[in-house]
Each structure stands twice: as structure tokens, then as C-alpha cells.
């Protein structure tokens, strides 16, 4: 089955950390592309920018990199954006899903909607975000190498070798609200969009 690596996020806004993560996993897994899925209506938080602005910023960032695809599945779906529904939708198309996560998100991940369904629905690719360690989650086995993800349908955890960049959307928003120059943390097209639309000014 074809492998589909997915980085889901609020992307409020999409920043260089997300793009770096997508490129790193793409290279480590030997894929043509990684798909960024916009969490249009995130269940456990609110977003600062509208779903339409966040989607537009994703479109702009992805237009510059043939190895980054974007999906508006959760934008088009009604109700809260539950990742498991998205994973099951891609699986229903006959794809093997690799869900990308930062190690800092592993604890929160266990509280996600229908957490117990994930090991039967996808693999995980976890990027280290020090100081949080990459740990194996109940229900998942460890992938010895990237090729293992193609041999088995679901239930493996792959430790990405590339660490995450020290950037977060929270930091980007705070920097813009203070009136600082956040251009180094964003794709230039996204930075232009934010300035044109006056987003995150506080
Ligand atoms: P916020 O600061 O608003 O919580 P965020 O920067 O963590 O946002 P999200 O859109 O919530 O971004 O994250 C989407 C996904 O991207 C998550 O799985 C998260 O772990 C991952 N991610 C966020 N920042 C980075 C980064 N610097 N490097 C790699 N992955 C990242």
C-alpha cells in the first residue's frame, strides 16, 4: 500500500518548524511528499486566525515546495477536527498512514479522541523535541527502520533521526504581537500574508 505521511496541525500560522519537519520525514521515509492537514476546528484549543486565513497560509507555503501537499479534508468536514477520522478517511482510500508527532506531544496524544483506535489505524513517526524523550506508546511496536513501515499496515512507531527546530506558533504569534520582526521564523510568502492581513497584532 502507498505510504501517506501526515503532519496535522492548527498551523496558526504555519512556520519553518513545520516545513522542516515535513521535509525531514519525507527524506527519512524516502517519500515523494508529506501532507499537511489543517485542523480547521481543533477540539482542545482555539485558534487566533480564522480557518480560512490558516488555510491560505498553508497554500502559500506549500506552493513553493513540490514535496509538501496540503489537505482541506478537515476544513470540509463538519464538526470538530478529530485526527482519527482523518486517518481513517485516508486508510479507506487504501493508503498506509504515518502520523507525524513531536515528542513533546506524546503525553497529550494519549488523551486524544479515540486514542485506542490509533494503533490499528496508522503508524507514528516521532521527532525528538528535547527535553521530551521519544517513548514507545502502548499498542505500538518500534519500527527498526523506515522500510518496516511499508511491510506492516499499522501499529509501528518510527523514531525520526532529525530533531525539531526550536520554533512554535505560540512564539511566532507572541513575537508579532510585540511588534518584532518574525520573518526568520516563517516562509517569506507567509510573512507577507500576515503583514498584509494584519494578523496576530494583538
Ligand atoms: P502552538 O504553539 O500554537 O501550539 P505549534 O507550533 O506547536 O503551535 P501546531 O500547529 O499545533 O504548531 O503543530 C502541528 C504539529 O506540528 C504538531 O504535531 C507539532 O508537534 C508539530 N510541530 C510544531 N512545531 C514544530 C517544530 N518546530 N518542528 C517539528 N514539528 C513541529
CSV table of N, CA and C in Angstrom, one decimal, residues 3-150:
chain,number,residue,atom,x,y,z
A,3,UNK,N,2.4,4.7,1.1
A,3,UNK,CA,2.5,5.4,2.4
A,3,UNK,C,2.1,6.8,2.3
A,4,UNK,N,1.3,7.3,3.2
A,4,UNK,CA,0.9,8.7,3.3
A,4,UNK,C,1.4,9.2,4.7
A,5,UNK,N,2.4,10.1,4.7
A,5,UNK,CA,2.8,10.7,5.9
A,5,UNK,C,2.1,12.0,6.1
A,6,UNK,N,1.5,12.2,7.3
A,6,UNK,CA,0.7,13.4,7.6
A,6,UNK,C,1.2,14.1,8.8
A,7,UNK,N,1.3,15.4,8.6
A,7,UNK,CA,1.5,16.3,9.8
A,7,UNK,C,0.3,17.2,9.9
A,8,UNK,N,-0.5,16.8,11.0
A,8,UNK,CA,-1.7,17.6,11.2
A,8,UNK,C,-1.4,18.7,12.2
A,9,UNK,N,-2.1,19.8,12.0
A,9,UNK,CA,-1.8,21.0,12.9
A,9,UNK,C,-2.8,22.1,12.8
A,10,UNK,N,-2.8,23.0,13.8
A,10,UNK,CA,-3.6,24.2,13.7
A,10,UNK,C,-3.0,25.2,12.8
A,11,UNK,N,-1.7,25.1,12.6
A,11,UNK,CA,-0.9,26.0,11.7
A,11,UNK,C,-1.4,27.4,11.8
A,12,UNK,N,-1.2,28.0,13.0
A,12,UNK,CA,-1.7,29.3,13.4
A,12,UNK,C,-0.5,30.2,13.8
A,13,UNK,N,0.4,30.5,12.9
A,13,UNK,CA,0.5,30.1,11.5
A,13,UNK,C,1.5,29.0,11.2
A,14,UNK,N,1.5,28.5,10.0
A,14,UNK,CA,2.5,27.5,9.6
A,14,UNK,C,3.8,28.2,9.6
A,15,UNK,N,4.9,27.5,10.2
A,15,UNK,CA,6.2,28.2,10.4
A,15,UNK,C,7.3,27.2,9.9
A,16,UNK,N,8.5,27.7,10.0
A,16,UNK,CA,9.6,26.9,9.4
A,16,UNK,C,9.8,25.6,10.2
A,17,UNK,N,9.4,25.5,11.4
A,17,UNK,CA,9.5,24.2,12.1
A,17,UNK,C,8.6,23.2,11.5
A,18,UNK,N,7.4,23.5,11.1
A,18,UNK,CA,6.5,22.6,10.4
A,18,UNK,C,7.1,22.2,9.1
A,19,UNK,N,7.7,23.1,8.3
A,19,UNK,CA,8.2,22.8,7.0
A,19,UNK,C,9.4,22.0,7.1
A,20,UNK,N,10.3,22.3,8.0
A,20,UNK,CA,11.5,21.5,8.3
A,20,UNK,C,11.1,20.0,8.7
A,21,UNK,N,10.1,19.9,9.5
A,21,UNK,CA,9.6,18.6,10.0
A,21,UNK,C,9.1,17.8,8.8
A,22,UNK,N,8.3,18.4,7.9
A,22,UNK,CA,7.7,17.7,6.8
A,22,UNK,C,8.9,17.3,5.8
A,23,UNK,N,9.8,18.1,5.6
A,23,UNK,CA,10.9,17.8,4.7
A,23,UNK,C,11.8,16.7,5.3
A,24,UNK,N,12.0,16.7,6.6
A,24,UNK,CA,12.9,15.7,7.2
A,24,UNK,C,12.3,14.4,7.1
A,25,UNK,N,11.0,14.3,7.5
A,25,UNK,CA,10.3,13.0,7.5
A,25,UNK,C,10.2,12.5,6.0
A,26,UNK,N,9.9,13.4,5.1
A,26,UNK,CA,9.8,13.0,3.7
A,26,UNK,C,11.2,12.3,3.3
A,27,UNK,N,12.3,12.9,3.6
A,27,UNK,CA,13.6,12.4,3.2
A,27,UNK,C,13.9,11.1,4.0
A,28,UNK,N,13.6,11.0,5.3
A,28,UNK,CA,13.9,9.8,6.1
A,28,UNK,C,13.1,8.6,5.6
A,29,UNK,N,11.8,8.9,5.2
A,29,UNK,CA,11.0,7.8,4.8
A,29,UNK,C,11.1,7.5,3.3
A,30,UNK,N,11.8,8.3,2.6
A,30,UNK,CA,12.0,8.2,1.1
A,30,UNK,C,10.7,8.3,0.3
A,31,UNK,N,9.9,9.3,0.7
A,31,UNK,CA,8.6,9.6,0.1
A,31,UNK,C,8.7,10.7,-0.9
A,32,UNK,N,7.7,10.8,-1.8
A,32,UNK,CA,7.7,11.9,-2.7
A,32,UNK,C,7.2,13.2,-2.0
A,33,UNK,N,6.3,13.0,-1.0
A,33,UNK,CA,5.7,14.2,-0.4
A,33,UNK,C,5.2,13.8,1.0
A,34,UNK,N,5.0,14.9,1.8
A,34,UNK,CA,4.3,14.8,3.1
A,34,UNK,C,3.1,15.7,3.0
A,35,UNK,N,2.0,15.2,3.7
A,35,UNK,CA,0.8,16.0,3.6
A,35,UNK,C,0.5,16.8,4.9
A,36,UNK,N,0.3,18.1,4.8
A,36,UNK,CA,-0.1,18.9,6.0
A,36,UNK,C,-1.6,19.0,6.0
A,37,UNK,N,-2.2,18.5,7.1
A,37,UNK,CA,-3.7,18.6,7.2
A,37,UNK,C,-4.1,19.7,8.2
A,38,UNK,N,-4.8,20.6,7.7
A,38,UNK,CA,-5.3,21.7,8.6
A,38,UNK,C,-6.3,21.3,9.6
A,39,UNK,N,-6.0,21.4,10.9
A,39,UNK,CA,-7.1,21.1,11.9
A,39,UNK,C,-7.9,22.4,11.9
A,40,UNK,N,-9.0,22.4,11.2
A,40,UNK,CA,-9.8,23.6,11.0
A,40,UNK,C,-10.5,24.0,12.3
A,41,UNK,N,-11.1,23.0,13.0
A,41,UNK,CA,-11.8,23.2,14.3
A,41,UNK,C,-11.2,22.3,15.3
A,42,UNK,N,-10.0,22.8,15.8
A,42,UNK,CA,-9.2,21.9,16.8
A,42,UNK,C,-10.1,21.6,18.0
A,43,UNK,N,-10.1,20.4,18.5
A,43,UNK,CA,-11.0,20.0,19.6
A,43,UNK,C,-10.6,20.6,21.0
A,44,UNK,N,-9.2,20.7,21.2
A,44,UNK,CA,-8.8,21.0,22.6
A,44,UNK,C,-8.2,22.5,22.7
A,45,UNK,N,-8.4,23.3,21.7
A,45,UNK,CA,-7.9,24.7,21.8
A,45,UNK,C,-8.6,25.6,20.9
A,46,UNK,N,-8.3,26.9,21.0
A,46,UNK,CA,-8.9,27.8,20.0
A,46,UNK,C,-7.8,28.3,19.1
A,47,UNK,N,-8.1,28.8,18.0
A,47,UNK,CA,-7.1,29.4,17.1
A,47,UNK,C,-7.2,30.9,17.1
A,48,UNK,N,-6.2,31.6,16.8
A,48,UNK,CA,-6.2,33.0,16.7
A,48,UNK,C,-6.7,33.5,15.4
A,49,UNK,N,-6.1,32.9,14.3
A,49,UNK,CA,-6.5,33.3,12.9
A,49,UNK,C,-7.7,32.4,12.5
A,50,UNK,N,-8.5,32.9,11.6
A,50,UNK,CA,-9.6,32.1,11.1
A,50,UNK,C,-9.1,30.9,10.3
A,51,UNK,N,-9.9,29.9,10.1
A,51,UNK,CA,-9.5,28.7,9.4
A,51,UNK,C,-9.2,29.1,8.0
A,52,UNK,N,-9.9,30.0,7.4
A,52,UNK,CA,-9.6,30.5,6.0
A,52,UNK,C,-8.2,31.1,5.9
A,53,UNK,N,-7.9,32.0,6.8
A,53,UNK,CA,-6.5,32.5,6.8
A,53,UNK,C,-5.5,31.5,7.0
A,54,UNK,N,-5.7,30.5,7.9
A,54,UNK,CA,-4.7,29.5,8.2
A,54,UNK,C,-4.5,28.6,7.0
A,55,UNK,N,-5.6,28.3,6.3
A,55,UNK,CA,-5.6,27.5,5.1
A,55,UNK,C,-4.8,28.3,4.0
A,56,UNK,N,-5.1,29.6,3.8
A,56,UNK,CA,-4.4,30.4,2.8
A,56,UNK,C,-2.9,30.4,3.0
A,57,UNK,N,-2.5,30.5,4.3
A,57,UNK,CA,-1.1,30.5,4.6
A,57,UNK,C,-0.4,29.1,4.2
A,58,UNK,N,-1.2,28.1,4.5
A,58,UNK,CA,-0.7,26.7,4.1
A,58,UNK,C,-0.5,26.6,2.6
A,59,UNK,N,-1.5,27.1,1.9
A,59,UNK,CA,-1.5,27.1,0.4
A,59,UNK,C,-0.2,27.8,-0.1
A,60,UNK,N,0.0,29.0,0.5
A,60,UNK,CA,1.2,29.8,0.0
A,60,UNK,C,2.5,29.1,0.3
A,61,UNK,N,2.6,28.5,1.5
A,61,UNK,CA,3.8,27.8,1.9
A,61,UNK,C,4.0,26.5,1.0
A,62,UNK,N,3.0,25.8,0.8
A,62,UNK,CA,3.1,24.5,0.0
A,62,UNK,C,3.4,24.8,-1.5
A,63,UNK,N,2.9,25.9,-2.0
A,63,UNK,CA,3.1,26.2,-3.4
A,63,UNK,C,4.6,26.3,-3.8
A,64,UNK,N,5.4,26.5,-2.8
A,64,UNK,CA,6.9,26.7,-3.0
A,64,UNK,C,7.7,25.4,-2.9
A,65,UNK,N,7.0,24.3,-2.6
A,65,UNK,CA,7.7,23.0,-2.3
A,65,UNK,C,6.9,21.9,-2.8
A,66,UNK,N,7.4,21.3,-3.9
A,66,UNK,CA,6.7,20.2,-4.5
A,66,UNK,C,6.6,19.0,-3.6
A,67,UNK,N,7.4,18.9,-2.6
A,67,UNK,CA,7.4,17.8,-1.6
A,67,UNK,C,6.4,18.0,-0.5
A,68,UNK,N,5.6,19.1,-0.5
A,68,UNK,CA,4.6,19.3,0.5
A,68,UNK,C,3.3,19.5,-0.1
A,69,UNK,N,2.4,18.5,0.3
A,69,UNK,CA,1.0,18.6,-0.1
A,69,UNK,C,0.2,19.1,1.0
A,70,UNK,N,-1.0,19.6,0.7
A,70,UNK,CA,-1.9,20.1,1.8
A,70,UNK,C,-3.3,19.4,1.6
A,71,UNK,N,-4.0,19.3,2.7
A,71,UNK,CA,-5.3,18.7,2.6
A,71,UNK,C,-6.3,19.5,3.4
A,72,UNK,N,-7.5,19.8,2.7
A,72,UNK,CA,-8.5,20.6,3.4
A,72,UNK,C,-9.7,19.6,3.9
A,73,UNK,N,-9.3,18.4,4.1
A,73,UNK,CA,-10.3,17.4,4.5
A,73,UNK,C,-11.1,17.8,5.7
A,74,UNK,N,-10.3,18.3,6.7
A,74,UNK,CA,-11.0,18.7,8.0
A,74,UNK,C,-11.7,20.1,7.9
A,75,UNK,N,-11.3,20.9,6.9
A,75,UNK,CA,-12.0,22.1,6.6
A,75,UNK,C,-13.3,21.8,6.0
A,76,UNK,N,-13.4,20.8,5.2
A,76,UNK,CA,-14.7,20.5,4.5
A,76,UNK,C,-15.6,19.6,5.4
A,77,UNK,N,-15.0,18.9,6.4
A,77,UNK,CA,-15.8,18.1,7.2
A,77,UNK,C,-16.5,18.9,8.3
A,78,UNK,N,-17.7,18.5,8.6
A,78,UNK,CA,-18.4,19.2,9.7
A,78,UNK,C,-17.9,18.8,11.0
A,79,UNK,N,-18.1,19.7,12.0
A,79,UNK,CA,-17.8,19.3,13.4
A,79,UNK,C,-16.3,19.5,13.7
A,80,UNK,N,-16.0,19.0,14.9
A,80,UNK,CA,-14.6,19.2,15.4
A,80,UNK,C,-13.7,18.3,14.6
A,81,UNK,N,-12.4,18.8,14.5
A,81,UNK,CA,-11.4,18.1,13.6
A,81,UNK,C,-10.7,17.0,14.4
A,82,UNK,N,-11.2,15.8,14.4
A,82,UNK,CA,-10.6,14.7,15.1
A,82,UNK,C,-9.6,14.0,14.1
A,83,UNK,N,-8.4,13.9,14.5
A,83,UNK,CA,-7.3,13.3,13.7
A,83,UNK,C,-7.7,11.8,13.3
A,84,UNK,N,-8.3,11.1,14.2
A,84,UNK,CA,-8.5,9.7,13.9
A,84,UNK,C,-9.5,9.6,12.7
A,85,UNK,N,-10.5,10.5,12.6
A,85,UNK,CA,-11.4,10.5,11.5
A,85,UNK,C,-10.6,10.7,10.1
A,86,UNK,N,-9.7,11.6,10.2
A,86,UNK,CA,-8.9,11.9,9.0
A,86,UNK,C,-8.0,10.7,8.6
A,87,UNK,N,-7.4,10.1,9.6
A,87,UNK,CA,-6.6,8.9,9.3
A,87,UNK,C,-7.4,7.8,8.7
A,88,UNK,N,-8.6,7.6,9.3
A,88,UNK,CA,-9.4,6.5,8.8
A,88,UNK,C,-9.9,6.8,7.3
A,89,UNK,N,-10.1,8.1,7.0
A,89,UNK,CA,-10.5,8.5,5.7
A,89,UNK,C,-9.4,8.2,4.7
A,90,UNK,N,-8.1,8.5,5.0
A,90,UNK,CA,-7.0,8.2,4.1
A,90,UNK,C,-6.9,6.6,4.0
A,91,UNK,N,-7.1,5.9,5.1
A,91,UNK,CA,-7.0,4.5,5.0
A,91,UNK,C,-8.0,3.9,4.1
A,92,UNK,N,-9.2,4.5,4.2
A,92,UNK,CA,-10.3,4.0,3.3
A,92,UNK,C,-10.0,4.1,1.9
A,93,UNK,N,-9.0,5.0,1.5
A,93,UNK,CA,-8.6,5.1,0.1
A,93,UNK,C,-7.5,4.0,-0.2
A,94,UNK,N,-7.2,3.2,0.8
A,94,UNK,CA,-6.2,2.2,0.5
A,94,UNK,C,-4.8,2.6,0.8
A,95,UNK,N,-4.6,3.7,1.6
A,95,UNK,CA,-3.3,4.2,1.9
A,95,UNK,C,-2.8,3.8,3.4
A,96,UNK,N,-1.5,3.5,3.5
A,96,UNK,CA,-1.0,3.3,4.9
A,96,UNK,C,-0.5,4.6,5.4
A,97,UNK,N,-1.1,5.0,6.6
A,97,UNK,CA,-0.9,6.3,7.1
A,97,UNK,C,0.2,6.4,8.2
A,98,UNK,N,1.2,7.3,8.0
A,98,UNK,CA,2.2,7.6,9.0
A,98,UNK,C,1.9,9.0,9.6
A,99,UNK,N,1.5,9.0,10.9
A,99,UNK,CA,1.1,10.3,11.5
A,99,UNK,C,2.4,10.8,12.2
A,100,UNK,N,2.7,12.1,11.9
A,100,UNK,CA,3.9,12.7,12.4
A,100,UNK,C,3.6,13.5,13.7
A,101,UNK,N,4.4,13.3,14.7
A,101,UNK,CA,4.2,13.9,16.0
A,101,UNK,C,5.6,14.4,16.6
A,102,UNK,N,5.5,15.5,17.4
A,102,UNK,CA,6.7,15.8,18.2
A,102,UNK,C,6.7,15.1,19.5
A,103,UNK,N,7.9,14.8,20.0
A,103,UNK,CA,7.9,14.0,21.3
A,103,UNK,C,7.3,14.8,22.4
A,104,UNK,N,7.2,16.1,22.3
A,104,UNK,CA,6.6,16.9,23.4
A,104,UNK,C,5.1,16.7,23.4
A,105,UNK,N,4.5,16.2,22.3
A,105,UNK,CA,3.1,15.9,22.2
A,105,UNK,C,2.7,14.5,22.6
A,106,UNK,N,3.6,13.7,22.9
A,106,UNK,CA,3.3,12.3,23.2
A,106,UNK,C,2.3,12.1,24.4
A,107,UNK,N,2.5,12.8,25.4
A,107,UNK,CA,1.7,12.7,26.6
A,107,UNK,C,0.2,13.1,26.3
A,108,UNK,N,0.1,14.3,25.6
A,108,UNK,CA,-1.2,14.8,25.3
A,108,UNK,C,-1.9,13.9,24.3
A,109,UNK,N,-1.1,13.2,23.4
A,109,UNK,CA,-1.6,12.3,22.4
A,109,UNK,C,-2.5,11.2,23.0
A,110,UNK,N,-2.0,10.7,24.2
A,110,UNK,CA,-2.8,9.7,24.9
A,110,UNK,C,-4.2,10.1,25.3
A,111,UNK,N,-4.4,11.4,25.3
A,111,UNK,CA,-5.8,11.9,25.7
A,111,UNK,C,-6.6,12.2,24.4
A,112,UNK,N,-6.1,12.0,23.3
A,112,UNK,CA,-6.8,12.3,22.0
A,112,UNK,C,-8.1,11.5,21.9
A,113,UNK,N,-9.0,12.0,21.2
A,113,UNK,CA,-10.3,11.4,20.9
A,113,UNK,C,-10.0,10.0,20.3
A,114,UNK,N,-10.6,8.9,20.8
A,114,UNK,CA,-10.4,7.5,20.4
A,114,UNK,C,-8.9,7.1,20.2
A,115,UNK,N,-8.2,7.5,21.2
A,115,UNK,CA,-6.7,7.2,21.2
A,115,UNK,C,-6.5,5.7,21.0
A,116,UNK,N,-7.3,4.9,21.6
A,116,UNK,CA,-7.1,3.4,21.5
A,116,UNK,C,-7.2,2.9,20.0
A,117,UNK,N,-7.8,3.7,19.2
A,117,UNK,CA,-8.0,3.3,17.8
A,117,UNK,C,-6.8,3.6,16.9
A,118,UNK,N,-5.9,4.4,17.4
A,118,UNK,CA,-4.7,4.8,16.5
A,118,UNK,C,-3.8,3.6,16.1
A,119,UNK,N,-3.5,2.7,17.0
A,119,UNK,CA,-2.5,1.7,16.7
A,119,UNK,C,-3.1,0.8,15.6
A,120,UNK,N,-4.4,0.7,15.5
A,120,UNK,CA,-5.0,-0.2,14.4
A,120,UNK,C,-5.2,0.6,13.2
A,121,UNK,N,-4.9,1.9,13.2
A,121,UNK,CA,-5.3,2.8,12.0
A,121,UNK,C,-4.0,3.4,11.4
A,122,UNK,N,-2.9,3.5,12.1
A,122,UNK,CA,-1.8,4.2,11.5
A,122,UNK,C,-0.5,3.8,12.2
A,123,UNK,N,0.7,4.2,11.5
A,123,UNK,CA,2.0,4.2,12.2
A,123,UNK,C,2.2,5.6,12.7
A,124,UNK,N,3.2,5.7,13.6
A,124,UNK,CA,3.6,7.1,14.1
A,124,UNK,C,5.1,7.3,13.7
A,125,UNK,N,5.4,8.6,13.3
A,125,UNK,CA,6.8,9.0,13.1
A,125,UNK,C,7.0,10.1,14.2
A,126,UNK,N,7.9,9.9,15.1
A,126,UNK,CA,8.0,10.8,16.2
A,126,UNK,C,9.3,11.6,16.1
A,127,UNK,N,9.3,12.9,16.1
A,127,UNK,CA,10.5,13.7,16.1
A,127,UNK,C,10.8,14.1,17.5
A,128,UNK,N,12.1,14.1,17.9
A,128,UNK,CA,12.5,14.4,19.2
A,128,UNK,C,12.4,16.0,19.4
A,129,UNK,N,11.8,16.4,20.5
A,129,UNK,CA,11.8,17.8,20.8
A,129,UNK,C,12.3,17.9,22.3
A,130,UNK,N,13.7,18.0,22.4
A,130,UNK,CA,14.2,18.0,23.8
A,130,UNK,C,13.6,19.1,24.6
A,131,UNK,N,13.3,18.8,25.9
A,131,UNK,CA,13.8,17.7,26.7
A,131,UNK,C,12.9,16.5,26.7
A,132,UNK,N,11.8,16.5,25.9
A,132,UNK,CA,10.9,15.4,25.9
A,132,UNK,C,11.5,14.2,25.2
A,133,UNK,N,11.6,13.1,25.8
A,133,UNK,CA,12.2,11.9,25.1
A,133,UNK,C,11.1,11.2,24.2
A,134,UNK,N,11.6,10.5,23.2
A,134,UNK,CA,10.7,9.7,22.4
A,134,UNK,C,10.5,8.4,23.1
A,135,UNK,N,9.3,8.1,23.5
A,135,UNK,CA,9.0,6.8,24.2
A,135,UNK,C,8.0,6.0,23.3
A,136,UNK,N,8.0,4.7,23.5
A,136,UNK,CA,7.1,3.9,22.8
A,136,UNK,C,5.8,3.9,23.5
A,137,UNK,N,4.7,4.1,22.7
A,137,UNK,CA,3.4,4.2,23.3
A,137,UNK,C,2.7,2.8,23.4
A,138,UNK,N,1.8,2.6,24.4
A,138,UNK,CA,1.2,1.3,24.4
A,138,UNK,C,0.4,1.0,23.1
A,139,UNK,N,0.5,-0.3,22.7
A,139,UNK,CA,-0.2,-0.7,21.5
A,139,UNK,C,0.7,-0.5,20.2
A,140,UNK,N,1.8,0.2,20.3
A,140,UNK,CA,2.7,0.4,19.2
A,140,UNK,C,4.0,-0.4,19.4
A,141,UNK,N,4.5,-1.0,18.3
A,141,UNK,CA,5.9,-1.6,18.3
A,141,UNK,C,6.9,-0.6,17.7
A,142,UNK,N,8.1,-0.9,17.9
A,142,UNK,CA,9.1,0.0,17.4
A,142,UNK,C,9.5,-0.4,15.9
A,143,UNK,N,9.5,0.6,15.0
A,143,UNK,CA,10.0,0.3,13.7
A,143,UNK,C,11.5,0.3,13.7
A,144,UNK,N,12.1,-0.8,13.2
A,144,UNK,CA,13.6,-0.9,13.2
A,144,UNK,C,14.2,0.1,12.2
A,145,UNK,N,13.5,0.2,11.1
A,145,UNK,CA,13.9,1.2,10.1
A,145,UNK,C,12.7,1.7,9.3
A,146,UNK,N,12.9,2.6,8.4
A,146,UNK,CA,11.8,3.2,7.6
A,146,UNK,C,11.1,2.1,6.8
A,147,UNK,N,11.9,1.2,6.2
A,147,UNK,CA,11.3,0.2,5.4
A,147,UNK,C,10.2,-0.7,6.1
A,148,UNK,N,10.3,-0.8,7.4
A,148,UNK,CA,9.4,-1.6,8.2
A,148,UNK,C,8.0,-1.0,8.0
A,149,UNK,N,7.9,0.3,7.8
A,149,UNK,CA,6.5,1.0,7.8
A,149,UNK,C,5.8,0.5,6.5
A,150,UNK,N,6.5,0.1,5.5
A,150,UNK,CA,5.8,-0.3,4.3
A,150,UNK,C,5.5,-1.8,4.3
